[in-house]
Short mmCIF file of C-alpha atoms and ligand atoms in Angstrom, two decimals:
data_model
loop_
_atom_site.label_atom_id
_atom_site.label_comp_id
_atom_site.label_asym_id
_atom_site.label_seq_id
_atom_site.Cartn_x
_atom_site.Cartn_y
_atom_site.Cartn_z
CA MET A 653 -34.86 -2.32 -14.92
CA ARG A 654 -32.10 -3.22 -12.84
CA HIS A 655 -32.25 -3.25 -8.85
CA ILE A 656 -28.71 -2.83 -7.35
CA ALA A 657 -28.08 -3.05 -3.22
CA ILE A 658 -25.37 -2.13 -1.75
CA ILE A 659 -24.41 -2.84 1.38
CA GLY A 660 -22.72 0.14 2.93
CA SER A 661 -22.47 3.54 3.32
CA GLY A 662 -19.89 4.61 3.51
CA PRO A 663 -17.30 6.09 0.25
CA ALA A 664 -17.35 2.91 -1.61
CA GLY A 665 -20.94 2.90 -1.07
CA TYR A 666 -21.90 6.26 -2.03
CA TYR A 667 -19.70 6.44 -5.13
CA SER A 668 -20.24 3.34 -6.25
CA ALA A 669 -24.50 4.80 -6.19
CA GLU A 670 -23.52 7.57 -7.54
CA ALA A 671 -21.43 5.95 -11.12
CA ALA A 672 -24.75 3.31 -10.80
CA GLN A 673 -27.44 7.13 -11.27
CA LYS A 674 -24.63 8.27 -14.43
CA LYS A 675 -25.24 4.86 -15.92
CA PHE A 676 -28.34 3.79 -16.29
CA GLY A 677 -30.09 6.94 -15.68
CA GLU A 678 -34.25 6.43 -14.04
CA ASP A 679 -33.47 2.82 -15.37
CA VAL A 680 -31.77 1.44 -11.95
CA ALA A 681 -32.99 1.43 -8.31
CA VAL A 682 -30.31 1.23 -5.65
CA ASP A 683 -31.10 0.23 -2.34
CA ILE A 684 -27.67 1.17 -0.07
CA ILE A 685 -28.03 -1.24 3.56
CA ASP A 686 -26.14 -0.04 6.36
CA ARG A 687 -26.32 -1.66 9.75
CA LEU A 688 -26.54 1.20 11.12
CA PRO A 689 -29.35 3.85 11.27
CA VAL A 690 -26.66 7.21 9.61
CA PRO A 691 -25.02 7.26 6.89
CA PHE A 692 -21.28 7.53 5.14
CA GLY A 693 -19.69 4.93 7.71
CA LEU A 694 -15.96 6.02 7.38
CA ILE A 695 -16.59 9.46 6.79
CA ARG A 696 -18.52 9.57 10.09
CA THR A 697 -16.71 7.13 11.95
CA GLY A 698 -13.07 7.26 10.70
CA VAL A 699 -11.88 10.83 9.43
CA ALA A 700 -10.87 12.71 12.24
CA PRO A 701 -13.13 14.94 13.92
CA ASP A 702 -10.24 17.78 13.44
CA HIS A 703 -11.10 17.07 9.78
CA GLN A 704 -13.87 18.76 9.02
CA SER A 705 -12.96 19.09 5.25
CA ILE A 706 -12.54 16.05 4.50
CA LYS A 707 -15.54 14.76 6.03
CA ALA A 708 -17.25 17.54 4.17
CA VAL A 709 -17.21 14.86 1.10
CA SER A 710 -20.38 13.85 2.82
CA ARG A 711 -22.42 16.91 1.10
CA ARG A 712 -21.90 14.69 -2.34
CA TYR A 713 -22.99 11.90 -1.41
CA GLU A 714 -26.21 13.64 0.49
CA LYS A 715 -27.24 14.49 -3.87
CA THR A 716 -26.97 10.51 -4.67
CA ASN A 717 -29.85 10.17 -2.30
CA LEU A 718 -31.86 12.60 -3.54
CA GLY A 719 -33.37 11.27 -6.47
CA ASP A 720 -35.93 8.61 -6.46
CA ASN A 721 -33.89 5.97 -7.48
CA VAL A 722 -30.80 5.68 -4.87
CA ARG A 723 -32.72 4.80 -1.09
CA PHE A 724 -30.81 4.36 1.82
CA VAL A 725 -31.96 1.87 4.36
CA GLY A 726 -30.31 2.08 7.28
CA ASN A 727 -30.41 -0.27 11.06
CA VAL A 728 -30.07 -3.34 8.87
CA THR A 729 -27.55 -5.85 9.12
CA VAL A 730 -27.13 -8.36 6.34
CA GLY A 731 -25.89 -11.74 7.60
CA GLU A 732 -28.60 -11.17 10.51
CA ASP A 733 -31.89 -9.12 9.45
CA VAL A 734 -31.18 -10.55 5.66
CA SER A 735 -28.41 -12.85 4.14
CA VAL A 736 -26.77 -12.08 1.06
CA ALA A 737 -28.25 -15.26 -0.88
CA GLU A 738 -31.84 -13.60 -0.03
CA LEU A 739 -30.81 -10.19 -1.70
CA GLN A 740 -28.85 -11.80 -4.85
CA GLU A 741 -32.39 -13.64 -5.20
CA LEU A 742 -33.85 -10.11 -5.10
CA TYR A 743 -31.60 -7.88 -6.73
CA ASP A 744 -29.83 -7.60 -10.10
CA ALA A 745 -26.49 -7.23 -8.28
CA VAL A 746 -25.56 -7.18 -4.97
CA VAL A 747 -21.85 -5.30 -3.68
CA LEU A 748 -20.57 -5.53 -0.35
CA ALA A 749 -19.03 -1.93 -0.05
CA THR A 750 -18.63 -2.86 3.49
CA GLY A 751 -15.11 -1.80 4.38
CA ALA A 752 -12.48 -3.13 6.39
CA PRO A 753 -13.23 -1.76 10.41
CA ALA A 754 -11.66 -5.10 11.88
CA ASP A 755 -8.05 -4.46 12.94
CA ARG A 756 -5.67 -6.64 11.95
CA VAL A 757 -3.87 -7.97 14.35
CA LEU A 758 -1.40 -7.25 17.22
CA ASP A 759 -0.13 -11.04 16.99
CA ILE A 760 2.70 -10.82 19.88
CA PRO A 761 2.92 -11.95 23.61
CA GLY A 762 0.68 -9.74 25.77
CA SER A 763 -1.62 -7.93 23.32
CA ASP A 764 -4.56 -9.38 25.71
CA LEU A 765 -3.57 -7.14 28.06
CA ASP A 766 -5.84 -3.64 29.40
CA GLY A 767 -4.60 -0.77 28.52
CA VAL A 768 -4.01 -2.56 24.67
CA ILE A 769 -6.06 -0.89 22.28
CA GLY A 770 -6.97 -1.18 18.28
CA SER A 771 -6.44 1.82 16.27
CA ALA A 772 -10.37 0.61 14.86
CA ALA A 773 -11.61 0.94 19.03
CA PHE A 774 -9.82 3.76 19.68
CA VAL A 775 -11.17 6.51 16.37
CA GLY A 776 -14.35 4.51 16.97
CA TRP A 777 -14.61 5.72 20.52
CA TYR A 778 -13.50 9.69 19.86
CA ASN A 779 -15.74 9.85 16.68
CA GLY A 780 -18.21 8.69 18.49
CA HIS A 781 -19.45 4.73 16.99
CA PRO A 782 -22.06 2.74 19.07
CA ASP A 783 -19.78 -0.24 19.13
CA PHE A 784 -16.33 1.89 21.00
CA LYS A 785 -18.63 4.46 22.67
CA ASP A 786 -18.03 2.47 26.24
CA LEU A 787 -14.43 2.11 25.13
CA ASP A 788 -12.97 3.95 28.32
CA PRO A 789 -9.12 4.04 26.91
CA PRO A 790 -6.73 4.49 30.12
CA LEU A 791 -6.28 8.83 30.11
CA ASP A 792 -4.08 7.87 33.33
CA ALA A 793 -1.35 6.89 30.59
CA THR A 794 2.15 9.32 30.50
CA SER A 795 2.93 7.32 28.23
CA VAL A 796 1.17 5.90 25.22
CA ALA A 797 2.66 3.93 22.47
CA ILE A 798 1.16 3.83 19.52
CA ILE A 799 2.53 0.93 17.36
CA GLY A 800 2.71 1.49 12.78
CA ASN A 801 3.68 4.75 10.91
CA GLY A 802 0.01 5.00 8.75
CA ASN A 803 -1.85 7.91 8.91
CA VAL A 804 -4.24 6.69 11.13
CA ALA A 805 -1.46 6.54 14.03
CA LEU A 806 -0.96 10.16 13.51
CA ASP A 807 -4.39 11.28 13.52
CA VAL A 808 -3.94 9.01 16.93
CA ALA A 809 -1.42 10.91 18.11
CA ARG A 810 -2.71 14.25 17.32
CA ILE A 811 -6.32 13.60 18.70
CA LEU A 812 -4.08 12.10 22.17
CA ALA A 813 -2.19 15.82 22.40
CA LYS A 814 -4.32 18.33 20.79
CA THR A 815 -5.72 21.01 23.44
CA GLU A 816 -9.55 21.57 24.13
CA ASN A 817 -9.15 24.77 22.00
CA GLU A 818 -7.13 23.01 19.07
CA PHE A 819 -11.33 21.21 19.31
CA ALA A 820 -13.08 24.40 18.60
CA GLY A 821 -14.73 23.61 15.27
CA SER A 822 -14.94 19.42 15.50
CA ASP A 823 -17.66 17.26 15.79
CA ILE A 824 -15.16 14.77 18.57
CA VAL A 825 -17.97 13.57 20.36
CA GLY A 826 -18.51 14.58 24.23
CA HIS A 827 -17.39 11.49 25.74
CA ALA A 828 -14.10 12.25 24.06
CA LEU A 829 -13.50 15.60 24.87
CA ASP A 830 -14.16 15.21 28.11
CA GLY A 831 -11.75 12.44 28.69
CA LEU A 832 -9.09 13.51 26.54
CA GLN A 833 -8.80 16.78 29.09
CA GLN A 834 -8.32 14.84 31.77
CA SER A 835 -5.22 12.94 29.83
CA LYS A 836 -1.84 12.46 31.75
CA VAL A 837 -0.03 12.77 28.91
CA GLU A 838 3.27 12.97 29.08
CA LYS A 839 5.12 11.31 25.98
CA ILE A 840 3.64 9.71 23.05
CA THR A 841 5.76 7.05 21.00
CA PHE A 842 5.54 6.18 17.89
CA LEU A 843 6.97 2.36 16.77
CA GLY A 844 7.33 2.08 13.29
CA ARG A 845 9.59 -1.45 12.09
CA ARG A 846 11.18 0.04 9.71
CA GLY A 847 13.01 3.84 8.88
CA PRO A 848 12.27 6.97 7.75
CA HIS A 849 12.00 6.48 3.83
CA GLN A 850 9.45 3.80 4.53
CA ILE A 851 6.71 5.39 6.96
CA ALA A 852 3.52 5.36 5.22
CA MET A 853 2.09 8.94 6.95
CA THR A 854 1.15 11.69 3.82
CA PRO A 855 2.49 15.07 4.26
CA LYS A 856 -0.27 17.19 4.79
CA GLU A 857 -0.85 15.23 8.19
CA LEU A 858 2.50 14.72 9.31
CA GLY A 859 3.45 18.35 8.99
CA GLU A 860 0.35 18.73 11.43
CA LEU A 861 2.02 17.45 14.26
CA GLY A 862 4.80 20.47 14.01
CA GLN A 863 1.61 22.96 14.84
CA LEU A 864 0.27 21.87 17.72
CA GLU A 865 0.05 23.40 21.12
CA ARG A 866 1.72 22.02 23.39
CA ALA A 867 3.29 18.41 21.75
CA ARG A 868 6.21 18.24 19.71
CA PRO A 869 7.74 15.44 17.34
CA VAL A 870 11.05 14.63 18.33
CA VAL A 871 13.05 13.13 15.29
CA GLU A 872 16.73 11.45 15.67
CA GLY A 873 18.88 12.69 13.42
CA ARG A 874 20.50 9.46 13.99
CA ASP A 875 17.52 7.75 12.57
CA LEU A 876 17.78 10.13 8.65
CA PRO A 877 19.74 8.66 6.51
CA ASP A 878 21.53 10.36 3.69
CA GLU A 879 19.29 13.67 2.86
CA GLY A 880 21.18 13.24 -0.92
CA ASP A 881 19.51 9.57 -0.62
CA ASP A 882 15.86 11.87 -0.02
CA ALA A 883 16.33 12.30 -3.82
CA LEU A 884 15.12 8.94 -5.09
CA LEU A 885 11.83 9.59 -2.93
CA GLU A 886 9.09 10.13 -5.39
CA PRO A 887 7.57 13.93 -4.92
CA GLY A 888 5.40 13.29 -2.19
CA MET A 889 7.58 10.89 -0.08
CA ARG A 890 10.24 12.89 -0.08
CA LYS A 891 7.64 15.96 1.21
CA ALA A 892 7.25 14.01 4.57
CA VAL A 893 10.54 13.09 4.48
CA THR A 894 11.42 16.85 5.01
CA HIS A 895 8.51 17.26 7.47
CA LEU A 896 11.03 14.66 10.00
CA ARG A 897 13.89 16.43 8.92
CA ASN A 898 12.17 19.64 9.86
CA PHE A 899 10.87 18.92 13.18
CA HIS A 900 14.74 17.53 14.07
CA ILE A 901 16.39 20.98 13.33
CA ALA A 902 12.84 22.71 15.46
CA ALA A 903 12.82 20.38 18.39
CA ALA A 904 15.41 22.52 19.95
CA ASP A 905 12.99 26.11 19.31
CA ALA A 906 10.04 23.39 20.82
CA GLN A 907 11.20 22.68 24.33
CA HIS A 908 8.30 24.55 25.95
CA LYS A 909 5.59 22.34 24.91
CA PRO A 910 5.62 19.62 27.12
CA ILE A 911 3.97 16.38 25.25
CA GLU A 912 7.01 14.68 23.96
CA ILE A 913 6.03 13.21 19.95
CA ILE A 914 9.16 10.87 19.74
CA PHE A 915 9.21 8.86 16.22
CA ASP A 916 11.20 5.68 17.54
CA PHE A 917 12.30 3.84 14.02
CA PHE A 918 13.45 0.42 13.12
CA ALA A 919 11.63 -0.25 16.22
CA MET A 920 9.28 -3.67 16.44
CA PRO A 921 7.17 -4.99 19.15
CA VAL A 922 7.70 -8.41 20.42
CA GLU A 923 5.56 -8.54 23.84
CA VAL A 924 3.91 -6.95 26.41
CA GLN A 925 4.22 -7.72 29.42
CA GLY A 926 2.18 -5.85 32.50
CA ASP A 927 0.64 -6.90 35.79
CA GLY A 928 -3.37 -7.40 34.14
CA ARG A 929 -2.72 -4.38 31.77
CA VAL A 930 -0.31 -2.80 30.03
CA GLU A 931 3.84 -1.79 31.90
CA LYS A 932 5.72 -2.09 28.56
CA LEU A 933 6.46 -3.15 25.82
CA ILE A 934 9.55 -4.87 24.86
CA VAL A 935 11.02 -3.59 21.77
CA GLU A 936 13.52 -5.65 19.43
CA LYS A 937 15.76 -3.47 16.85
CA THR A 938 15.28 -4.06 13.06
CA ALA A 939 17.28 -3.50 9.59
CA LEU A 940 15.95 -3.78 6.73
CA ASP A 941 16.86 -6.58 4.02
CA LYS A 942 17.32 -5.87 0.32
CA GLY A 943 13.87 -6.10 0.07
CA LEU A 944 13.04 -3.39 1.75
CA ARG A 945 11.44 -5.74 5.27
CA SER A 946 12.06 -5.09 8.05
CA ILE A 947 14.16 -7.87 10.48
CA GLY A 948 15.20 -8.05 13.86
CA THR A 949 18.16 -7.38 15.04
CA GLY A 950 17.65 -9.44 18.32
CA GLU A 951 18.87 -6.75 20.04
CA ARG A 952 16.35 -5.30 22.54
CA TYR A 953 15.25 -2.63 25.09
CA GLU A 954 11.96 -1.54 27.19
CA LEU A 955 9.59 1.32 26.60
CA GLU A 956 7.95 1.47 29.67
CA CYS A 957 4.14 2.53 28.36
CA GLN A 958 0.40 2.24 30.12
CA MET A 959 -1.77 2.49 27.23
CA VAL A 960 -0.96 1.12 23.22
CA ILE A 961 -2.76 1.40 20.70
CA SER A 962 -2.32 -1.04 17.26
CA CYS A 963 -2.05 0.65 13.96
CA ILE A 964 -1.02 -1.64 11.90
CA GLY A 965 -3.80 -1.95 9.47
CA TYR A 966 -7.21 -3.04 9.47
CA ARG A 967 -9.05 -5.71 7.62
CA THR A 968 -12.97 -6.46 5.83
CA PRO A 969 -14.90 -9.30 8.08
CA PRO A 970 -16.06 -12.19 6.42
CA ILE A 971 -19.59 -12.89 5.91
CA GLU A 972 -21.10 -16.33 5.62
CA GLY A 973 -21.37 -17.82 2.68
CA VAL A 974 -18.79 -14.76 1.24
CA PRO A 975 -15.31 -16.02 -0.65
CA TYR A 976 -13.20 -14.47 1.65
CA GLU A 977 -9.08 -14.30 1.28
CA HIS A 978 -7.84 -14.86 4.24
CA GLY A 979 -4.36 -13.72 4.66
CA ARG A 980 -5.26 -10.27 3.32
CA GLY A 981 -8.29 -9.98 4.97
CA ARG A 982 -11.16 -9.02 2.03
CA PHE A 983 -13.20 -10.99 0.20
CA ALA A 984 -12.11 -13.21 -2.89
CA ASN A 985 -12.72 -11.25 -5.70
CA ILE A 986 -11.01 -10.61 -9.67
CA ASP A 987 -11.38 -7.06 -10.27
CA GLY A 988 -14.21 -6.67 -7.43
CA ARG A 989 -16.33 -9.45 -8.90
CA ILE A 990 -16.24 -12.28 -6.20
CA LEU A 991 -19.14 -14.70 -7.80
CA PRO A 992 -21.83 -14.07 -11.23
CA GLY A 993 -23.94 -11.32 -9.45
CA LEU A 994 -22.06 -10.70 -6.09
CA TYR A 995 -19.05 -7.17 -6.25
CA CYS A 996 -16.91 -5.60 -3.64
CA VAL A 997 -15.56 -1.78 -3.79
CA GLY A 998 -13.42 0.23 -2.03
CA TRP A 999 -11.71 -1.36 1.25
CA ALA A 1000 -13.67 -4.78 0.79
CA ARG A 1001 -12.14 -5.12 -3.16
CA ARG A 1002 -8.35 -3.74 -1.77
CA GLY A 1003 -7.50 -4.00 1.65
CA PRO A 1004 -7.60 -0.81 3.60
CA SER A 1005 -5.43 1.93 1.45
CA GLY A 1006 -5.41 5.16 -0.86
CA THR A 1007 -7.32 8.02 0.03
CA ILE A 1008 -10.95 8.48 0.15
CA GLY A 1009 -11.14 9.35 -3.29
CA THR A 1010 -9.69 6.60 -4.84
CA ASN A 1011 -13.00 5.35 -3.82
CA LYS A 1012 -14.60 6.45 -7.26
CA PRO A 1013 -12.76 5.34 -9.60
CA ASP A 1014 -13.56 2.13 -8.48
CA GLY A 1015 -17.35 3.22 -7.94
CA PHE A 1016 -17.53 4.16 -11.73
CA THR A 1017 -14.94 0.43 -12.19
CA ILE A 1018 -17.69 -1.87 -10.57
CA VAL A 1019 -20.63 -0.91 -12.11
CA ASP A 1020 -19.20 -1.01 -15.77
CA ALA A 1021 -19.10 -4.30 -14.41
CA ILE A 1022 -22.62 -5.12 -13.89
CA ALA A 1023 -23.69 -3.35 -16.42
CA GLU A 1024 -21.37 -6.45 -18.67
CA ASP A 1025 -22.57 -8.67 -16.45
CA ILE A 1026 -26.75 -8.44 -15.95
CA GLY A 1027 -28.23 -5.93 -19.10
CA SER A 1028 -31.06 -4.32 -18.68
CA GLY A 1029 -32.23 -6.70 -15.74
CA ASP A 1030 -36.12 -6.80 -15.05
CA ARG A 1031 -35.50 -10.15 -14.00
CA LYS A 1032 -35.47 -9.79 -9.95
CA GLU A 1033 -37.99 -7.79 -7.70
CA GLY A 1034 -35.92 -5.32 -5.94
CA ARG A 1035 -36.37 -3.49 -3.38
CA ALA A 1036 -40.38 -4.42 -2.88
CA GLY A 1037 -38.73 -8.24 -1.75
CA LEU A 1038 -36.62 -6.57 0.54
CA ASP A 1039 -39.47 -4.56 2.07
CA ARG A 1040 -41.25 -6.93 2.54
CA LEU A 1041 -39.15 -9.98 4.13
CA LEU A 1042 -37.72 -6.87 6.87
CA GLU A 1043 -41.46 -6.08 7.82
CA GLN A 1044 -42.27 -10.06 8.07
CA ARG A 1045 -39.44 -10.02 10.42
CA GLY A 1046 -40.39 -6.58 11.92
CA VAL A 1047 -36.80 -5.16 11.17
CA GLU A 1048 -37.48 -0.87 11.44
CA THR A 1049 -35.68 0.79 8.83
CA VAL A 1050 -34.44 4.42 8.85
CA THR A 1051 -34.28 6.18 5.70
CA PHE A 1052 -32.71 8.94 4.26
CA ARG A 1053 -35.40 10.83 5.35
CA ASP A 1054 -35.39 10.26 8.74
CA TRP A 1055 -31.41 10.29 8.99
CA LYS A 1056 -32.26 14.22 7.85
CA LYS A 1057 -33.97 15.02 11.11
CA ILE A 1058 -31.19 12.60 13.45
CA GLU A 1059 -28.94 14.90 11.43
CA GLU A 1060 -31.36 17.82 12.64
CA ALA A 1061 -30.83 16.92 16.27
CA GLU A 1062 -27.55 16.47 16.03
CA ILE A 1063 -26.94 19.76 14.84
CA ALA A 1064 -29.31 21.11 17.74
CA ARG A 1065 -27.50 19.67 20.22
CA ALA A 1066 -24.06 20.64 19.01
CA ARG A 1067 -21.76 22.39 21.49
CA GLU A 1068 -20.81 25.78 20.77
CA GLY A 1069 -18.94 26.20 18.11
CA ALA A 1070 -18.88 22.23 17.30
CA PRO A 1071 -21.14 21.82 13.71
CA ARG A 1072 -22.72 18.93 15.25
CA GLU A 1073 -22.84 15.82 18.70
CA LYS A 1074 -23.44 13.10 17.61
CA PHE A 1075 -25.72 10.48 19.11
CA THR A 1076 -23.51 7.28 20.31
CA ASP A 1077 -26.16 4.94 20.76
CA ILE A 1078 -28.38 3.23 18.22
CA ALA A 1079 -31.50 4.06 20.52
CA ASP A 1080 -30.75 7.75 20.57
CA MET A 1081 -30.78 7.58 16.35
CA ILE A 1082 -33.75 6.37 16.30
CA ALA A 1083 -35.52 8.24 18.75
CA ALA A 1084 -34.57 11.37 17.31
CA ARG A 1085 -36.40 10.36 13.65
CA ASP A 1086 -39.26 10.72 15.32
P1 NAP B 368 -1.15 1.91 6.33
O1 NAP B 368 -0.96 3.33 6.06
O2 NAP B 368 -1.39 0.17 5.95
O3 NAP B 368 0.10 2.00 7.96
C1 NAP B 368 -0.20 0.37 8.78
C2 NAP B 368 1.56 1.07 9.30
O4 NAP B 368 1.72 0.03 10.15
C3 NAP B 368 2.67 0.31 8.59
O5 NAP B 368 3.40 1.90 9.46
C4 NAP B 368 3.15 -0.95 8.76
O6 NAP B 368 4.05 -0.64 8.38
C5 NAP B 368 2.59 -0.90 10.31
N1 NAP B 368 2.74 -2.21 10.35
C6 NAP B 368 1.99 -2.88 9.34
N2 NAP B 368 1.65 -4.51 10.91
C7 NAP B 368 2.85 -3.93 11.29
C8 NAP B 368 2.73 -4.98 12.61
N3 NAP B 368 2.60 -6.35 12.97
N4 NAP B 368 3.98 -4.50 13.39
C9 NAP B 368 4.03 -2.88 13.70
N5 NAP B 368 3.62 -2.32 11.97
C10 NAP B 368 3.16 -2.95 11.67
O7 NAP B 368 -2.79 1.78 7.29
P2 NAP B 368 -3.68 3.04 8.20
O8 NAP B 368 -2.45 3.63 9.31
O9 NAP B 368 -3.87 2.06 9.47
O10 NAP B 368 -4.23 3.90 7.29
C11 NAP B 368 -5.21 3.08 6.05
C12 NAP B 368 -5.39 3.99 5.19
O11 NAP B 368 -6.20 5.16 5.38
C13 NAP B 368 -3.96 4.37 4.52
O12 NAP B 368 -4.64 4.41 3.09
C14 NAP B 368 -3.94 6.09 4.68
O13 NAP B 368 -3.18 7.03 4.20
C15 NAP B 368 -5.43 5.67 4.89
N6 NAP B 368 -5.56 7.08 5.91
C16 NAP B 368 -5.94 8.28 5.26
C17 NAP B 368 -5.46 9.54 6.66
C18 NAP B 368 -5.51 10.60 5.87
O14 NAP B 368 -5.61 11.21 4.55
N7 NAP B 368 -5.92 11.78 6.61
C19 NAP B 368 -6.54 9.27 7.68
C20 NAP B 368 -6.35 8.04 7.77
C21 NAP B 368 -6.18 7.00 7.34
P3 NAP B 368 5.04 -1.37 7.23
O15 NAP B 368 4.99 -0.29 6.40
O16 NAP B 368 6.36 -1.98 7.65
O17 NAP B 368 4.26 -2.53 6.98
#
């Protein structure tokens, strides 16, 4: 019997478990350990609440958990309740699938002012992550700056701009829905340090901005490159840029929509200013060098705003004793191998890029590596040893069956038309299974 511990129950963790099931059949016991009492990581607390079709992938992960050889062990923090070294003693392979839940740091003066928020916190807040439920973003802001031109920036802008009606069928948590309905926002500005041809937004997600009830995307014609140059783009990028062109063309017809979502390209924030709380951003105009990197031109201007949300990417928090690549914010690894018996997968391996589906081949690749490295196993104690350790330490674990009870309770307390109302407090989650 092979014993595998996977740390993290998001897409990377579940695809790895599924791959192990397929590769080893009954001859493997997989424990998926998560710090929260509820599974699915990014699917639950990262994917936007109005993108329910993407969240539906959790049904596939649920199937992985139906067999006896895969266990969910919730409410266990690796590094506190049990160390990586202890897990390595107990399991043939330990796979870190911890994602990249921390913000890449916005390293400019004034970024510690009140009202400057990282996307991990803001997304966690509207998705009911227990760590961020008390964020209390300044929703009295009339002008919000969003730094970054990626899909997370798009999610954040869309959530800020939507009406209550547009959240029908979503699982946005009650505190966020209530807060957003009091929002005073009139202007949302994306600050992209490069141009329209360098956005990291995908076409489907970008297209949604053109369909909002009360908000209109604003793209200045002067920022758009010659249309002929679009031919050089790969097809997805070309489609995305076509959306930007269409936003520019449609602007006149959308004047009645009160919220502006402005694309400010070649714009690099260099300082946040304000008296205790953000009042403005100092922005430097940029140009592209030959390598298509942004370089400051020295020309600066001010953008008044009362909230800044930086959506500039994420990093994997280090874990004691695990080699780490600080520059790239991920575990040091070669094709997912960190040390003998220790692996990483998903964003913890490759950094925060790609879609949820990218984690599927990742999971299969890491299981192939494990198969190559550990042979048939049979040397380690596995889950019985973990259970003994956790019991000795008084750690109250949550099983998949418990999760199903928590889920039932979340469904039962949903507002009309919503799939669930998430518990945002760990104690409430645990109480709901009893
Ligand atoms: P991302 O796609 O890497 O975008 C980050 C953006 O931040 C880029 O525009 C980048 O500009 C900019 N940036 C980075 N550092 C900066 C700095 N210091 N100052 C100013 N701008 C800076 O990251 P993300 O939006 O967090 O998304 C993470 C991953 O999740 C992506 O693969 C994304 O597609 C995926 N995702 C998908 C969906 C969906 O499919 N619905 C939703 C959310 C996220 P440069 O290009 O110049 O570096």
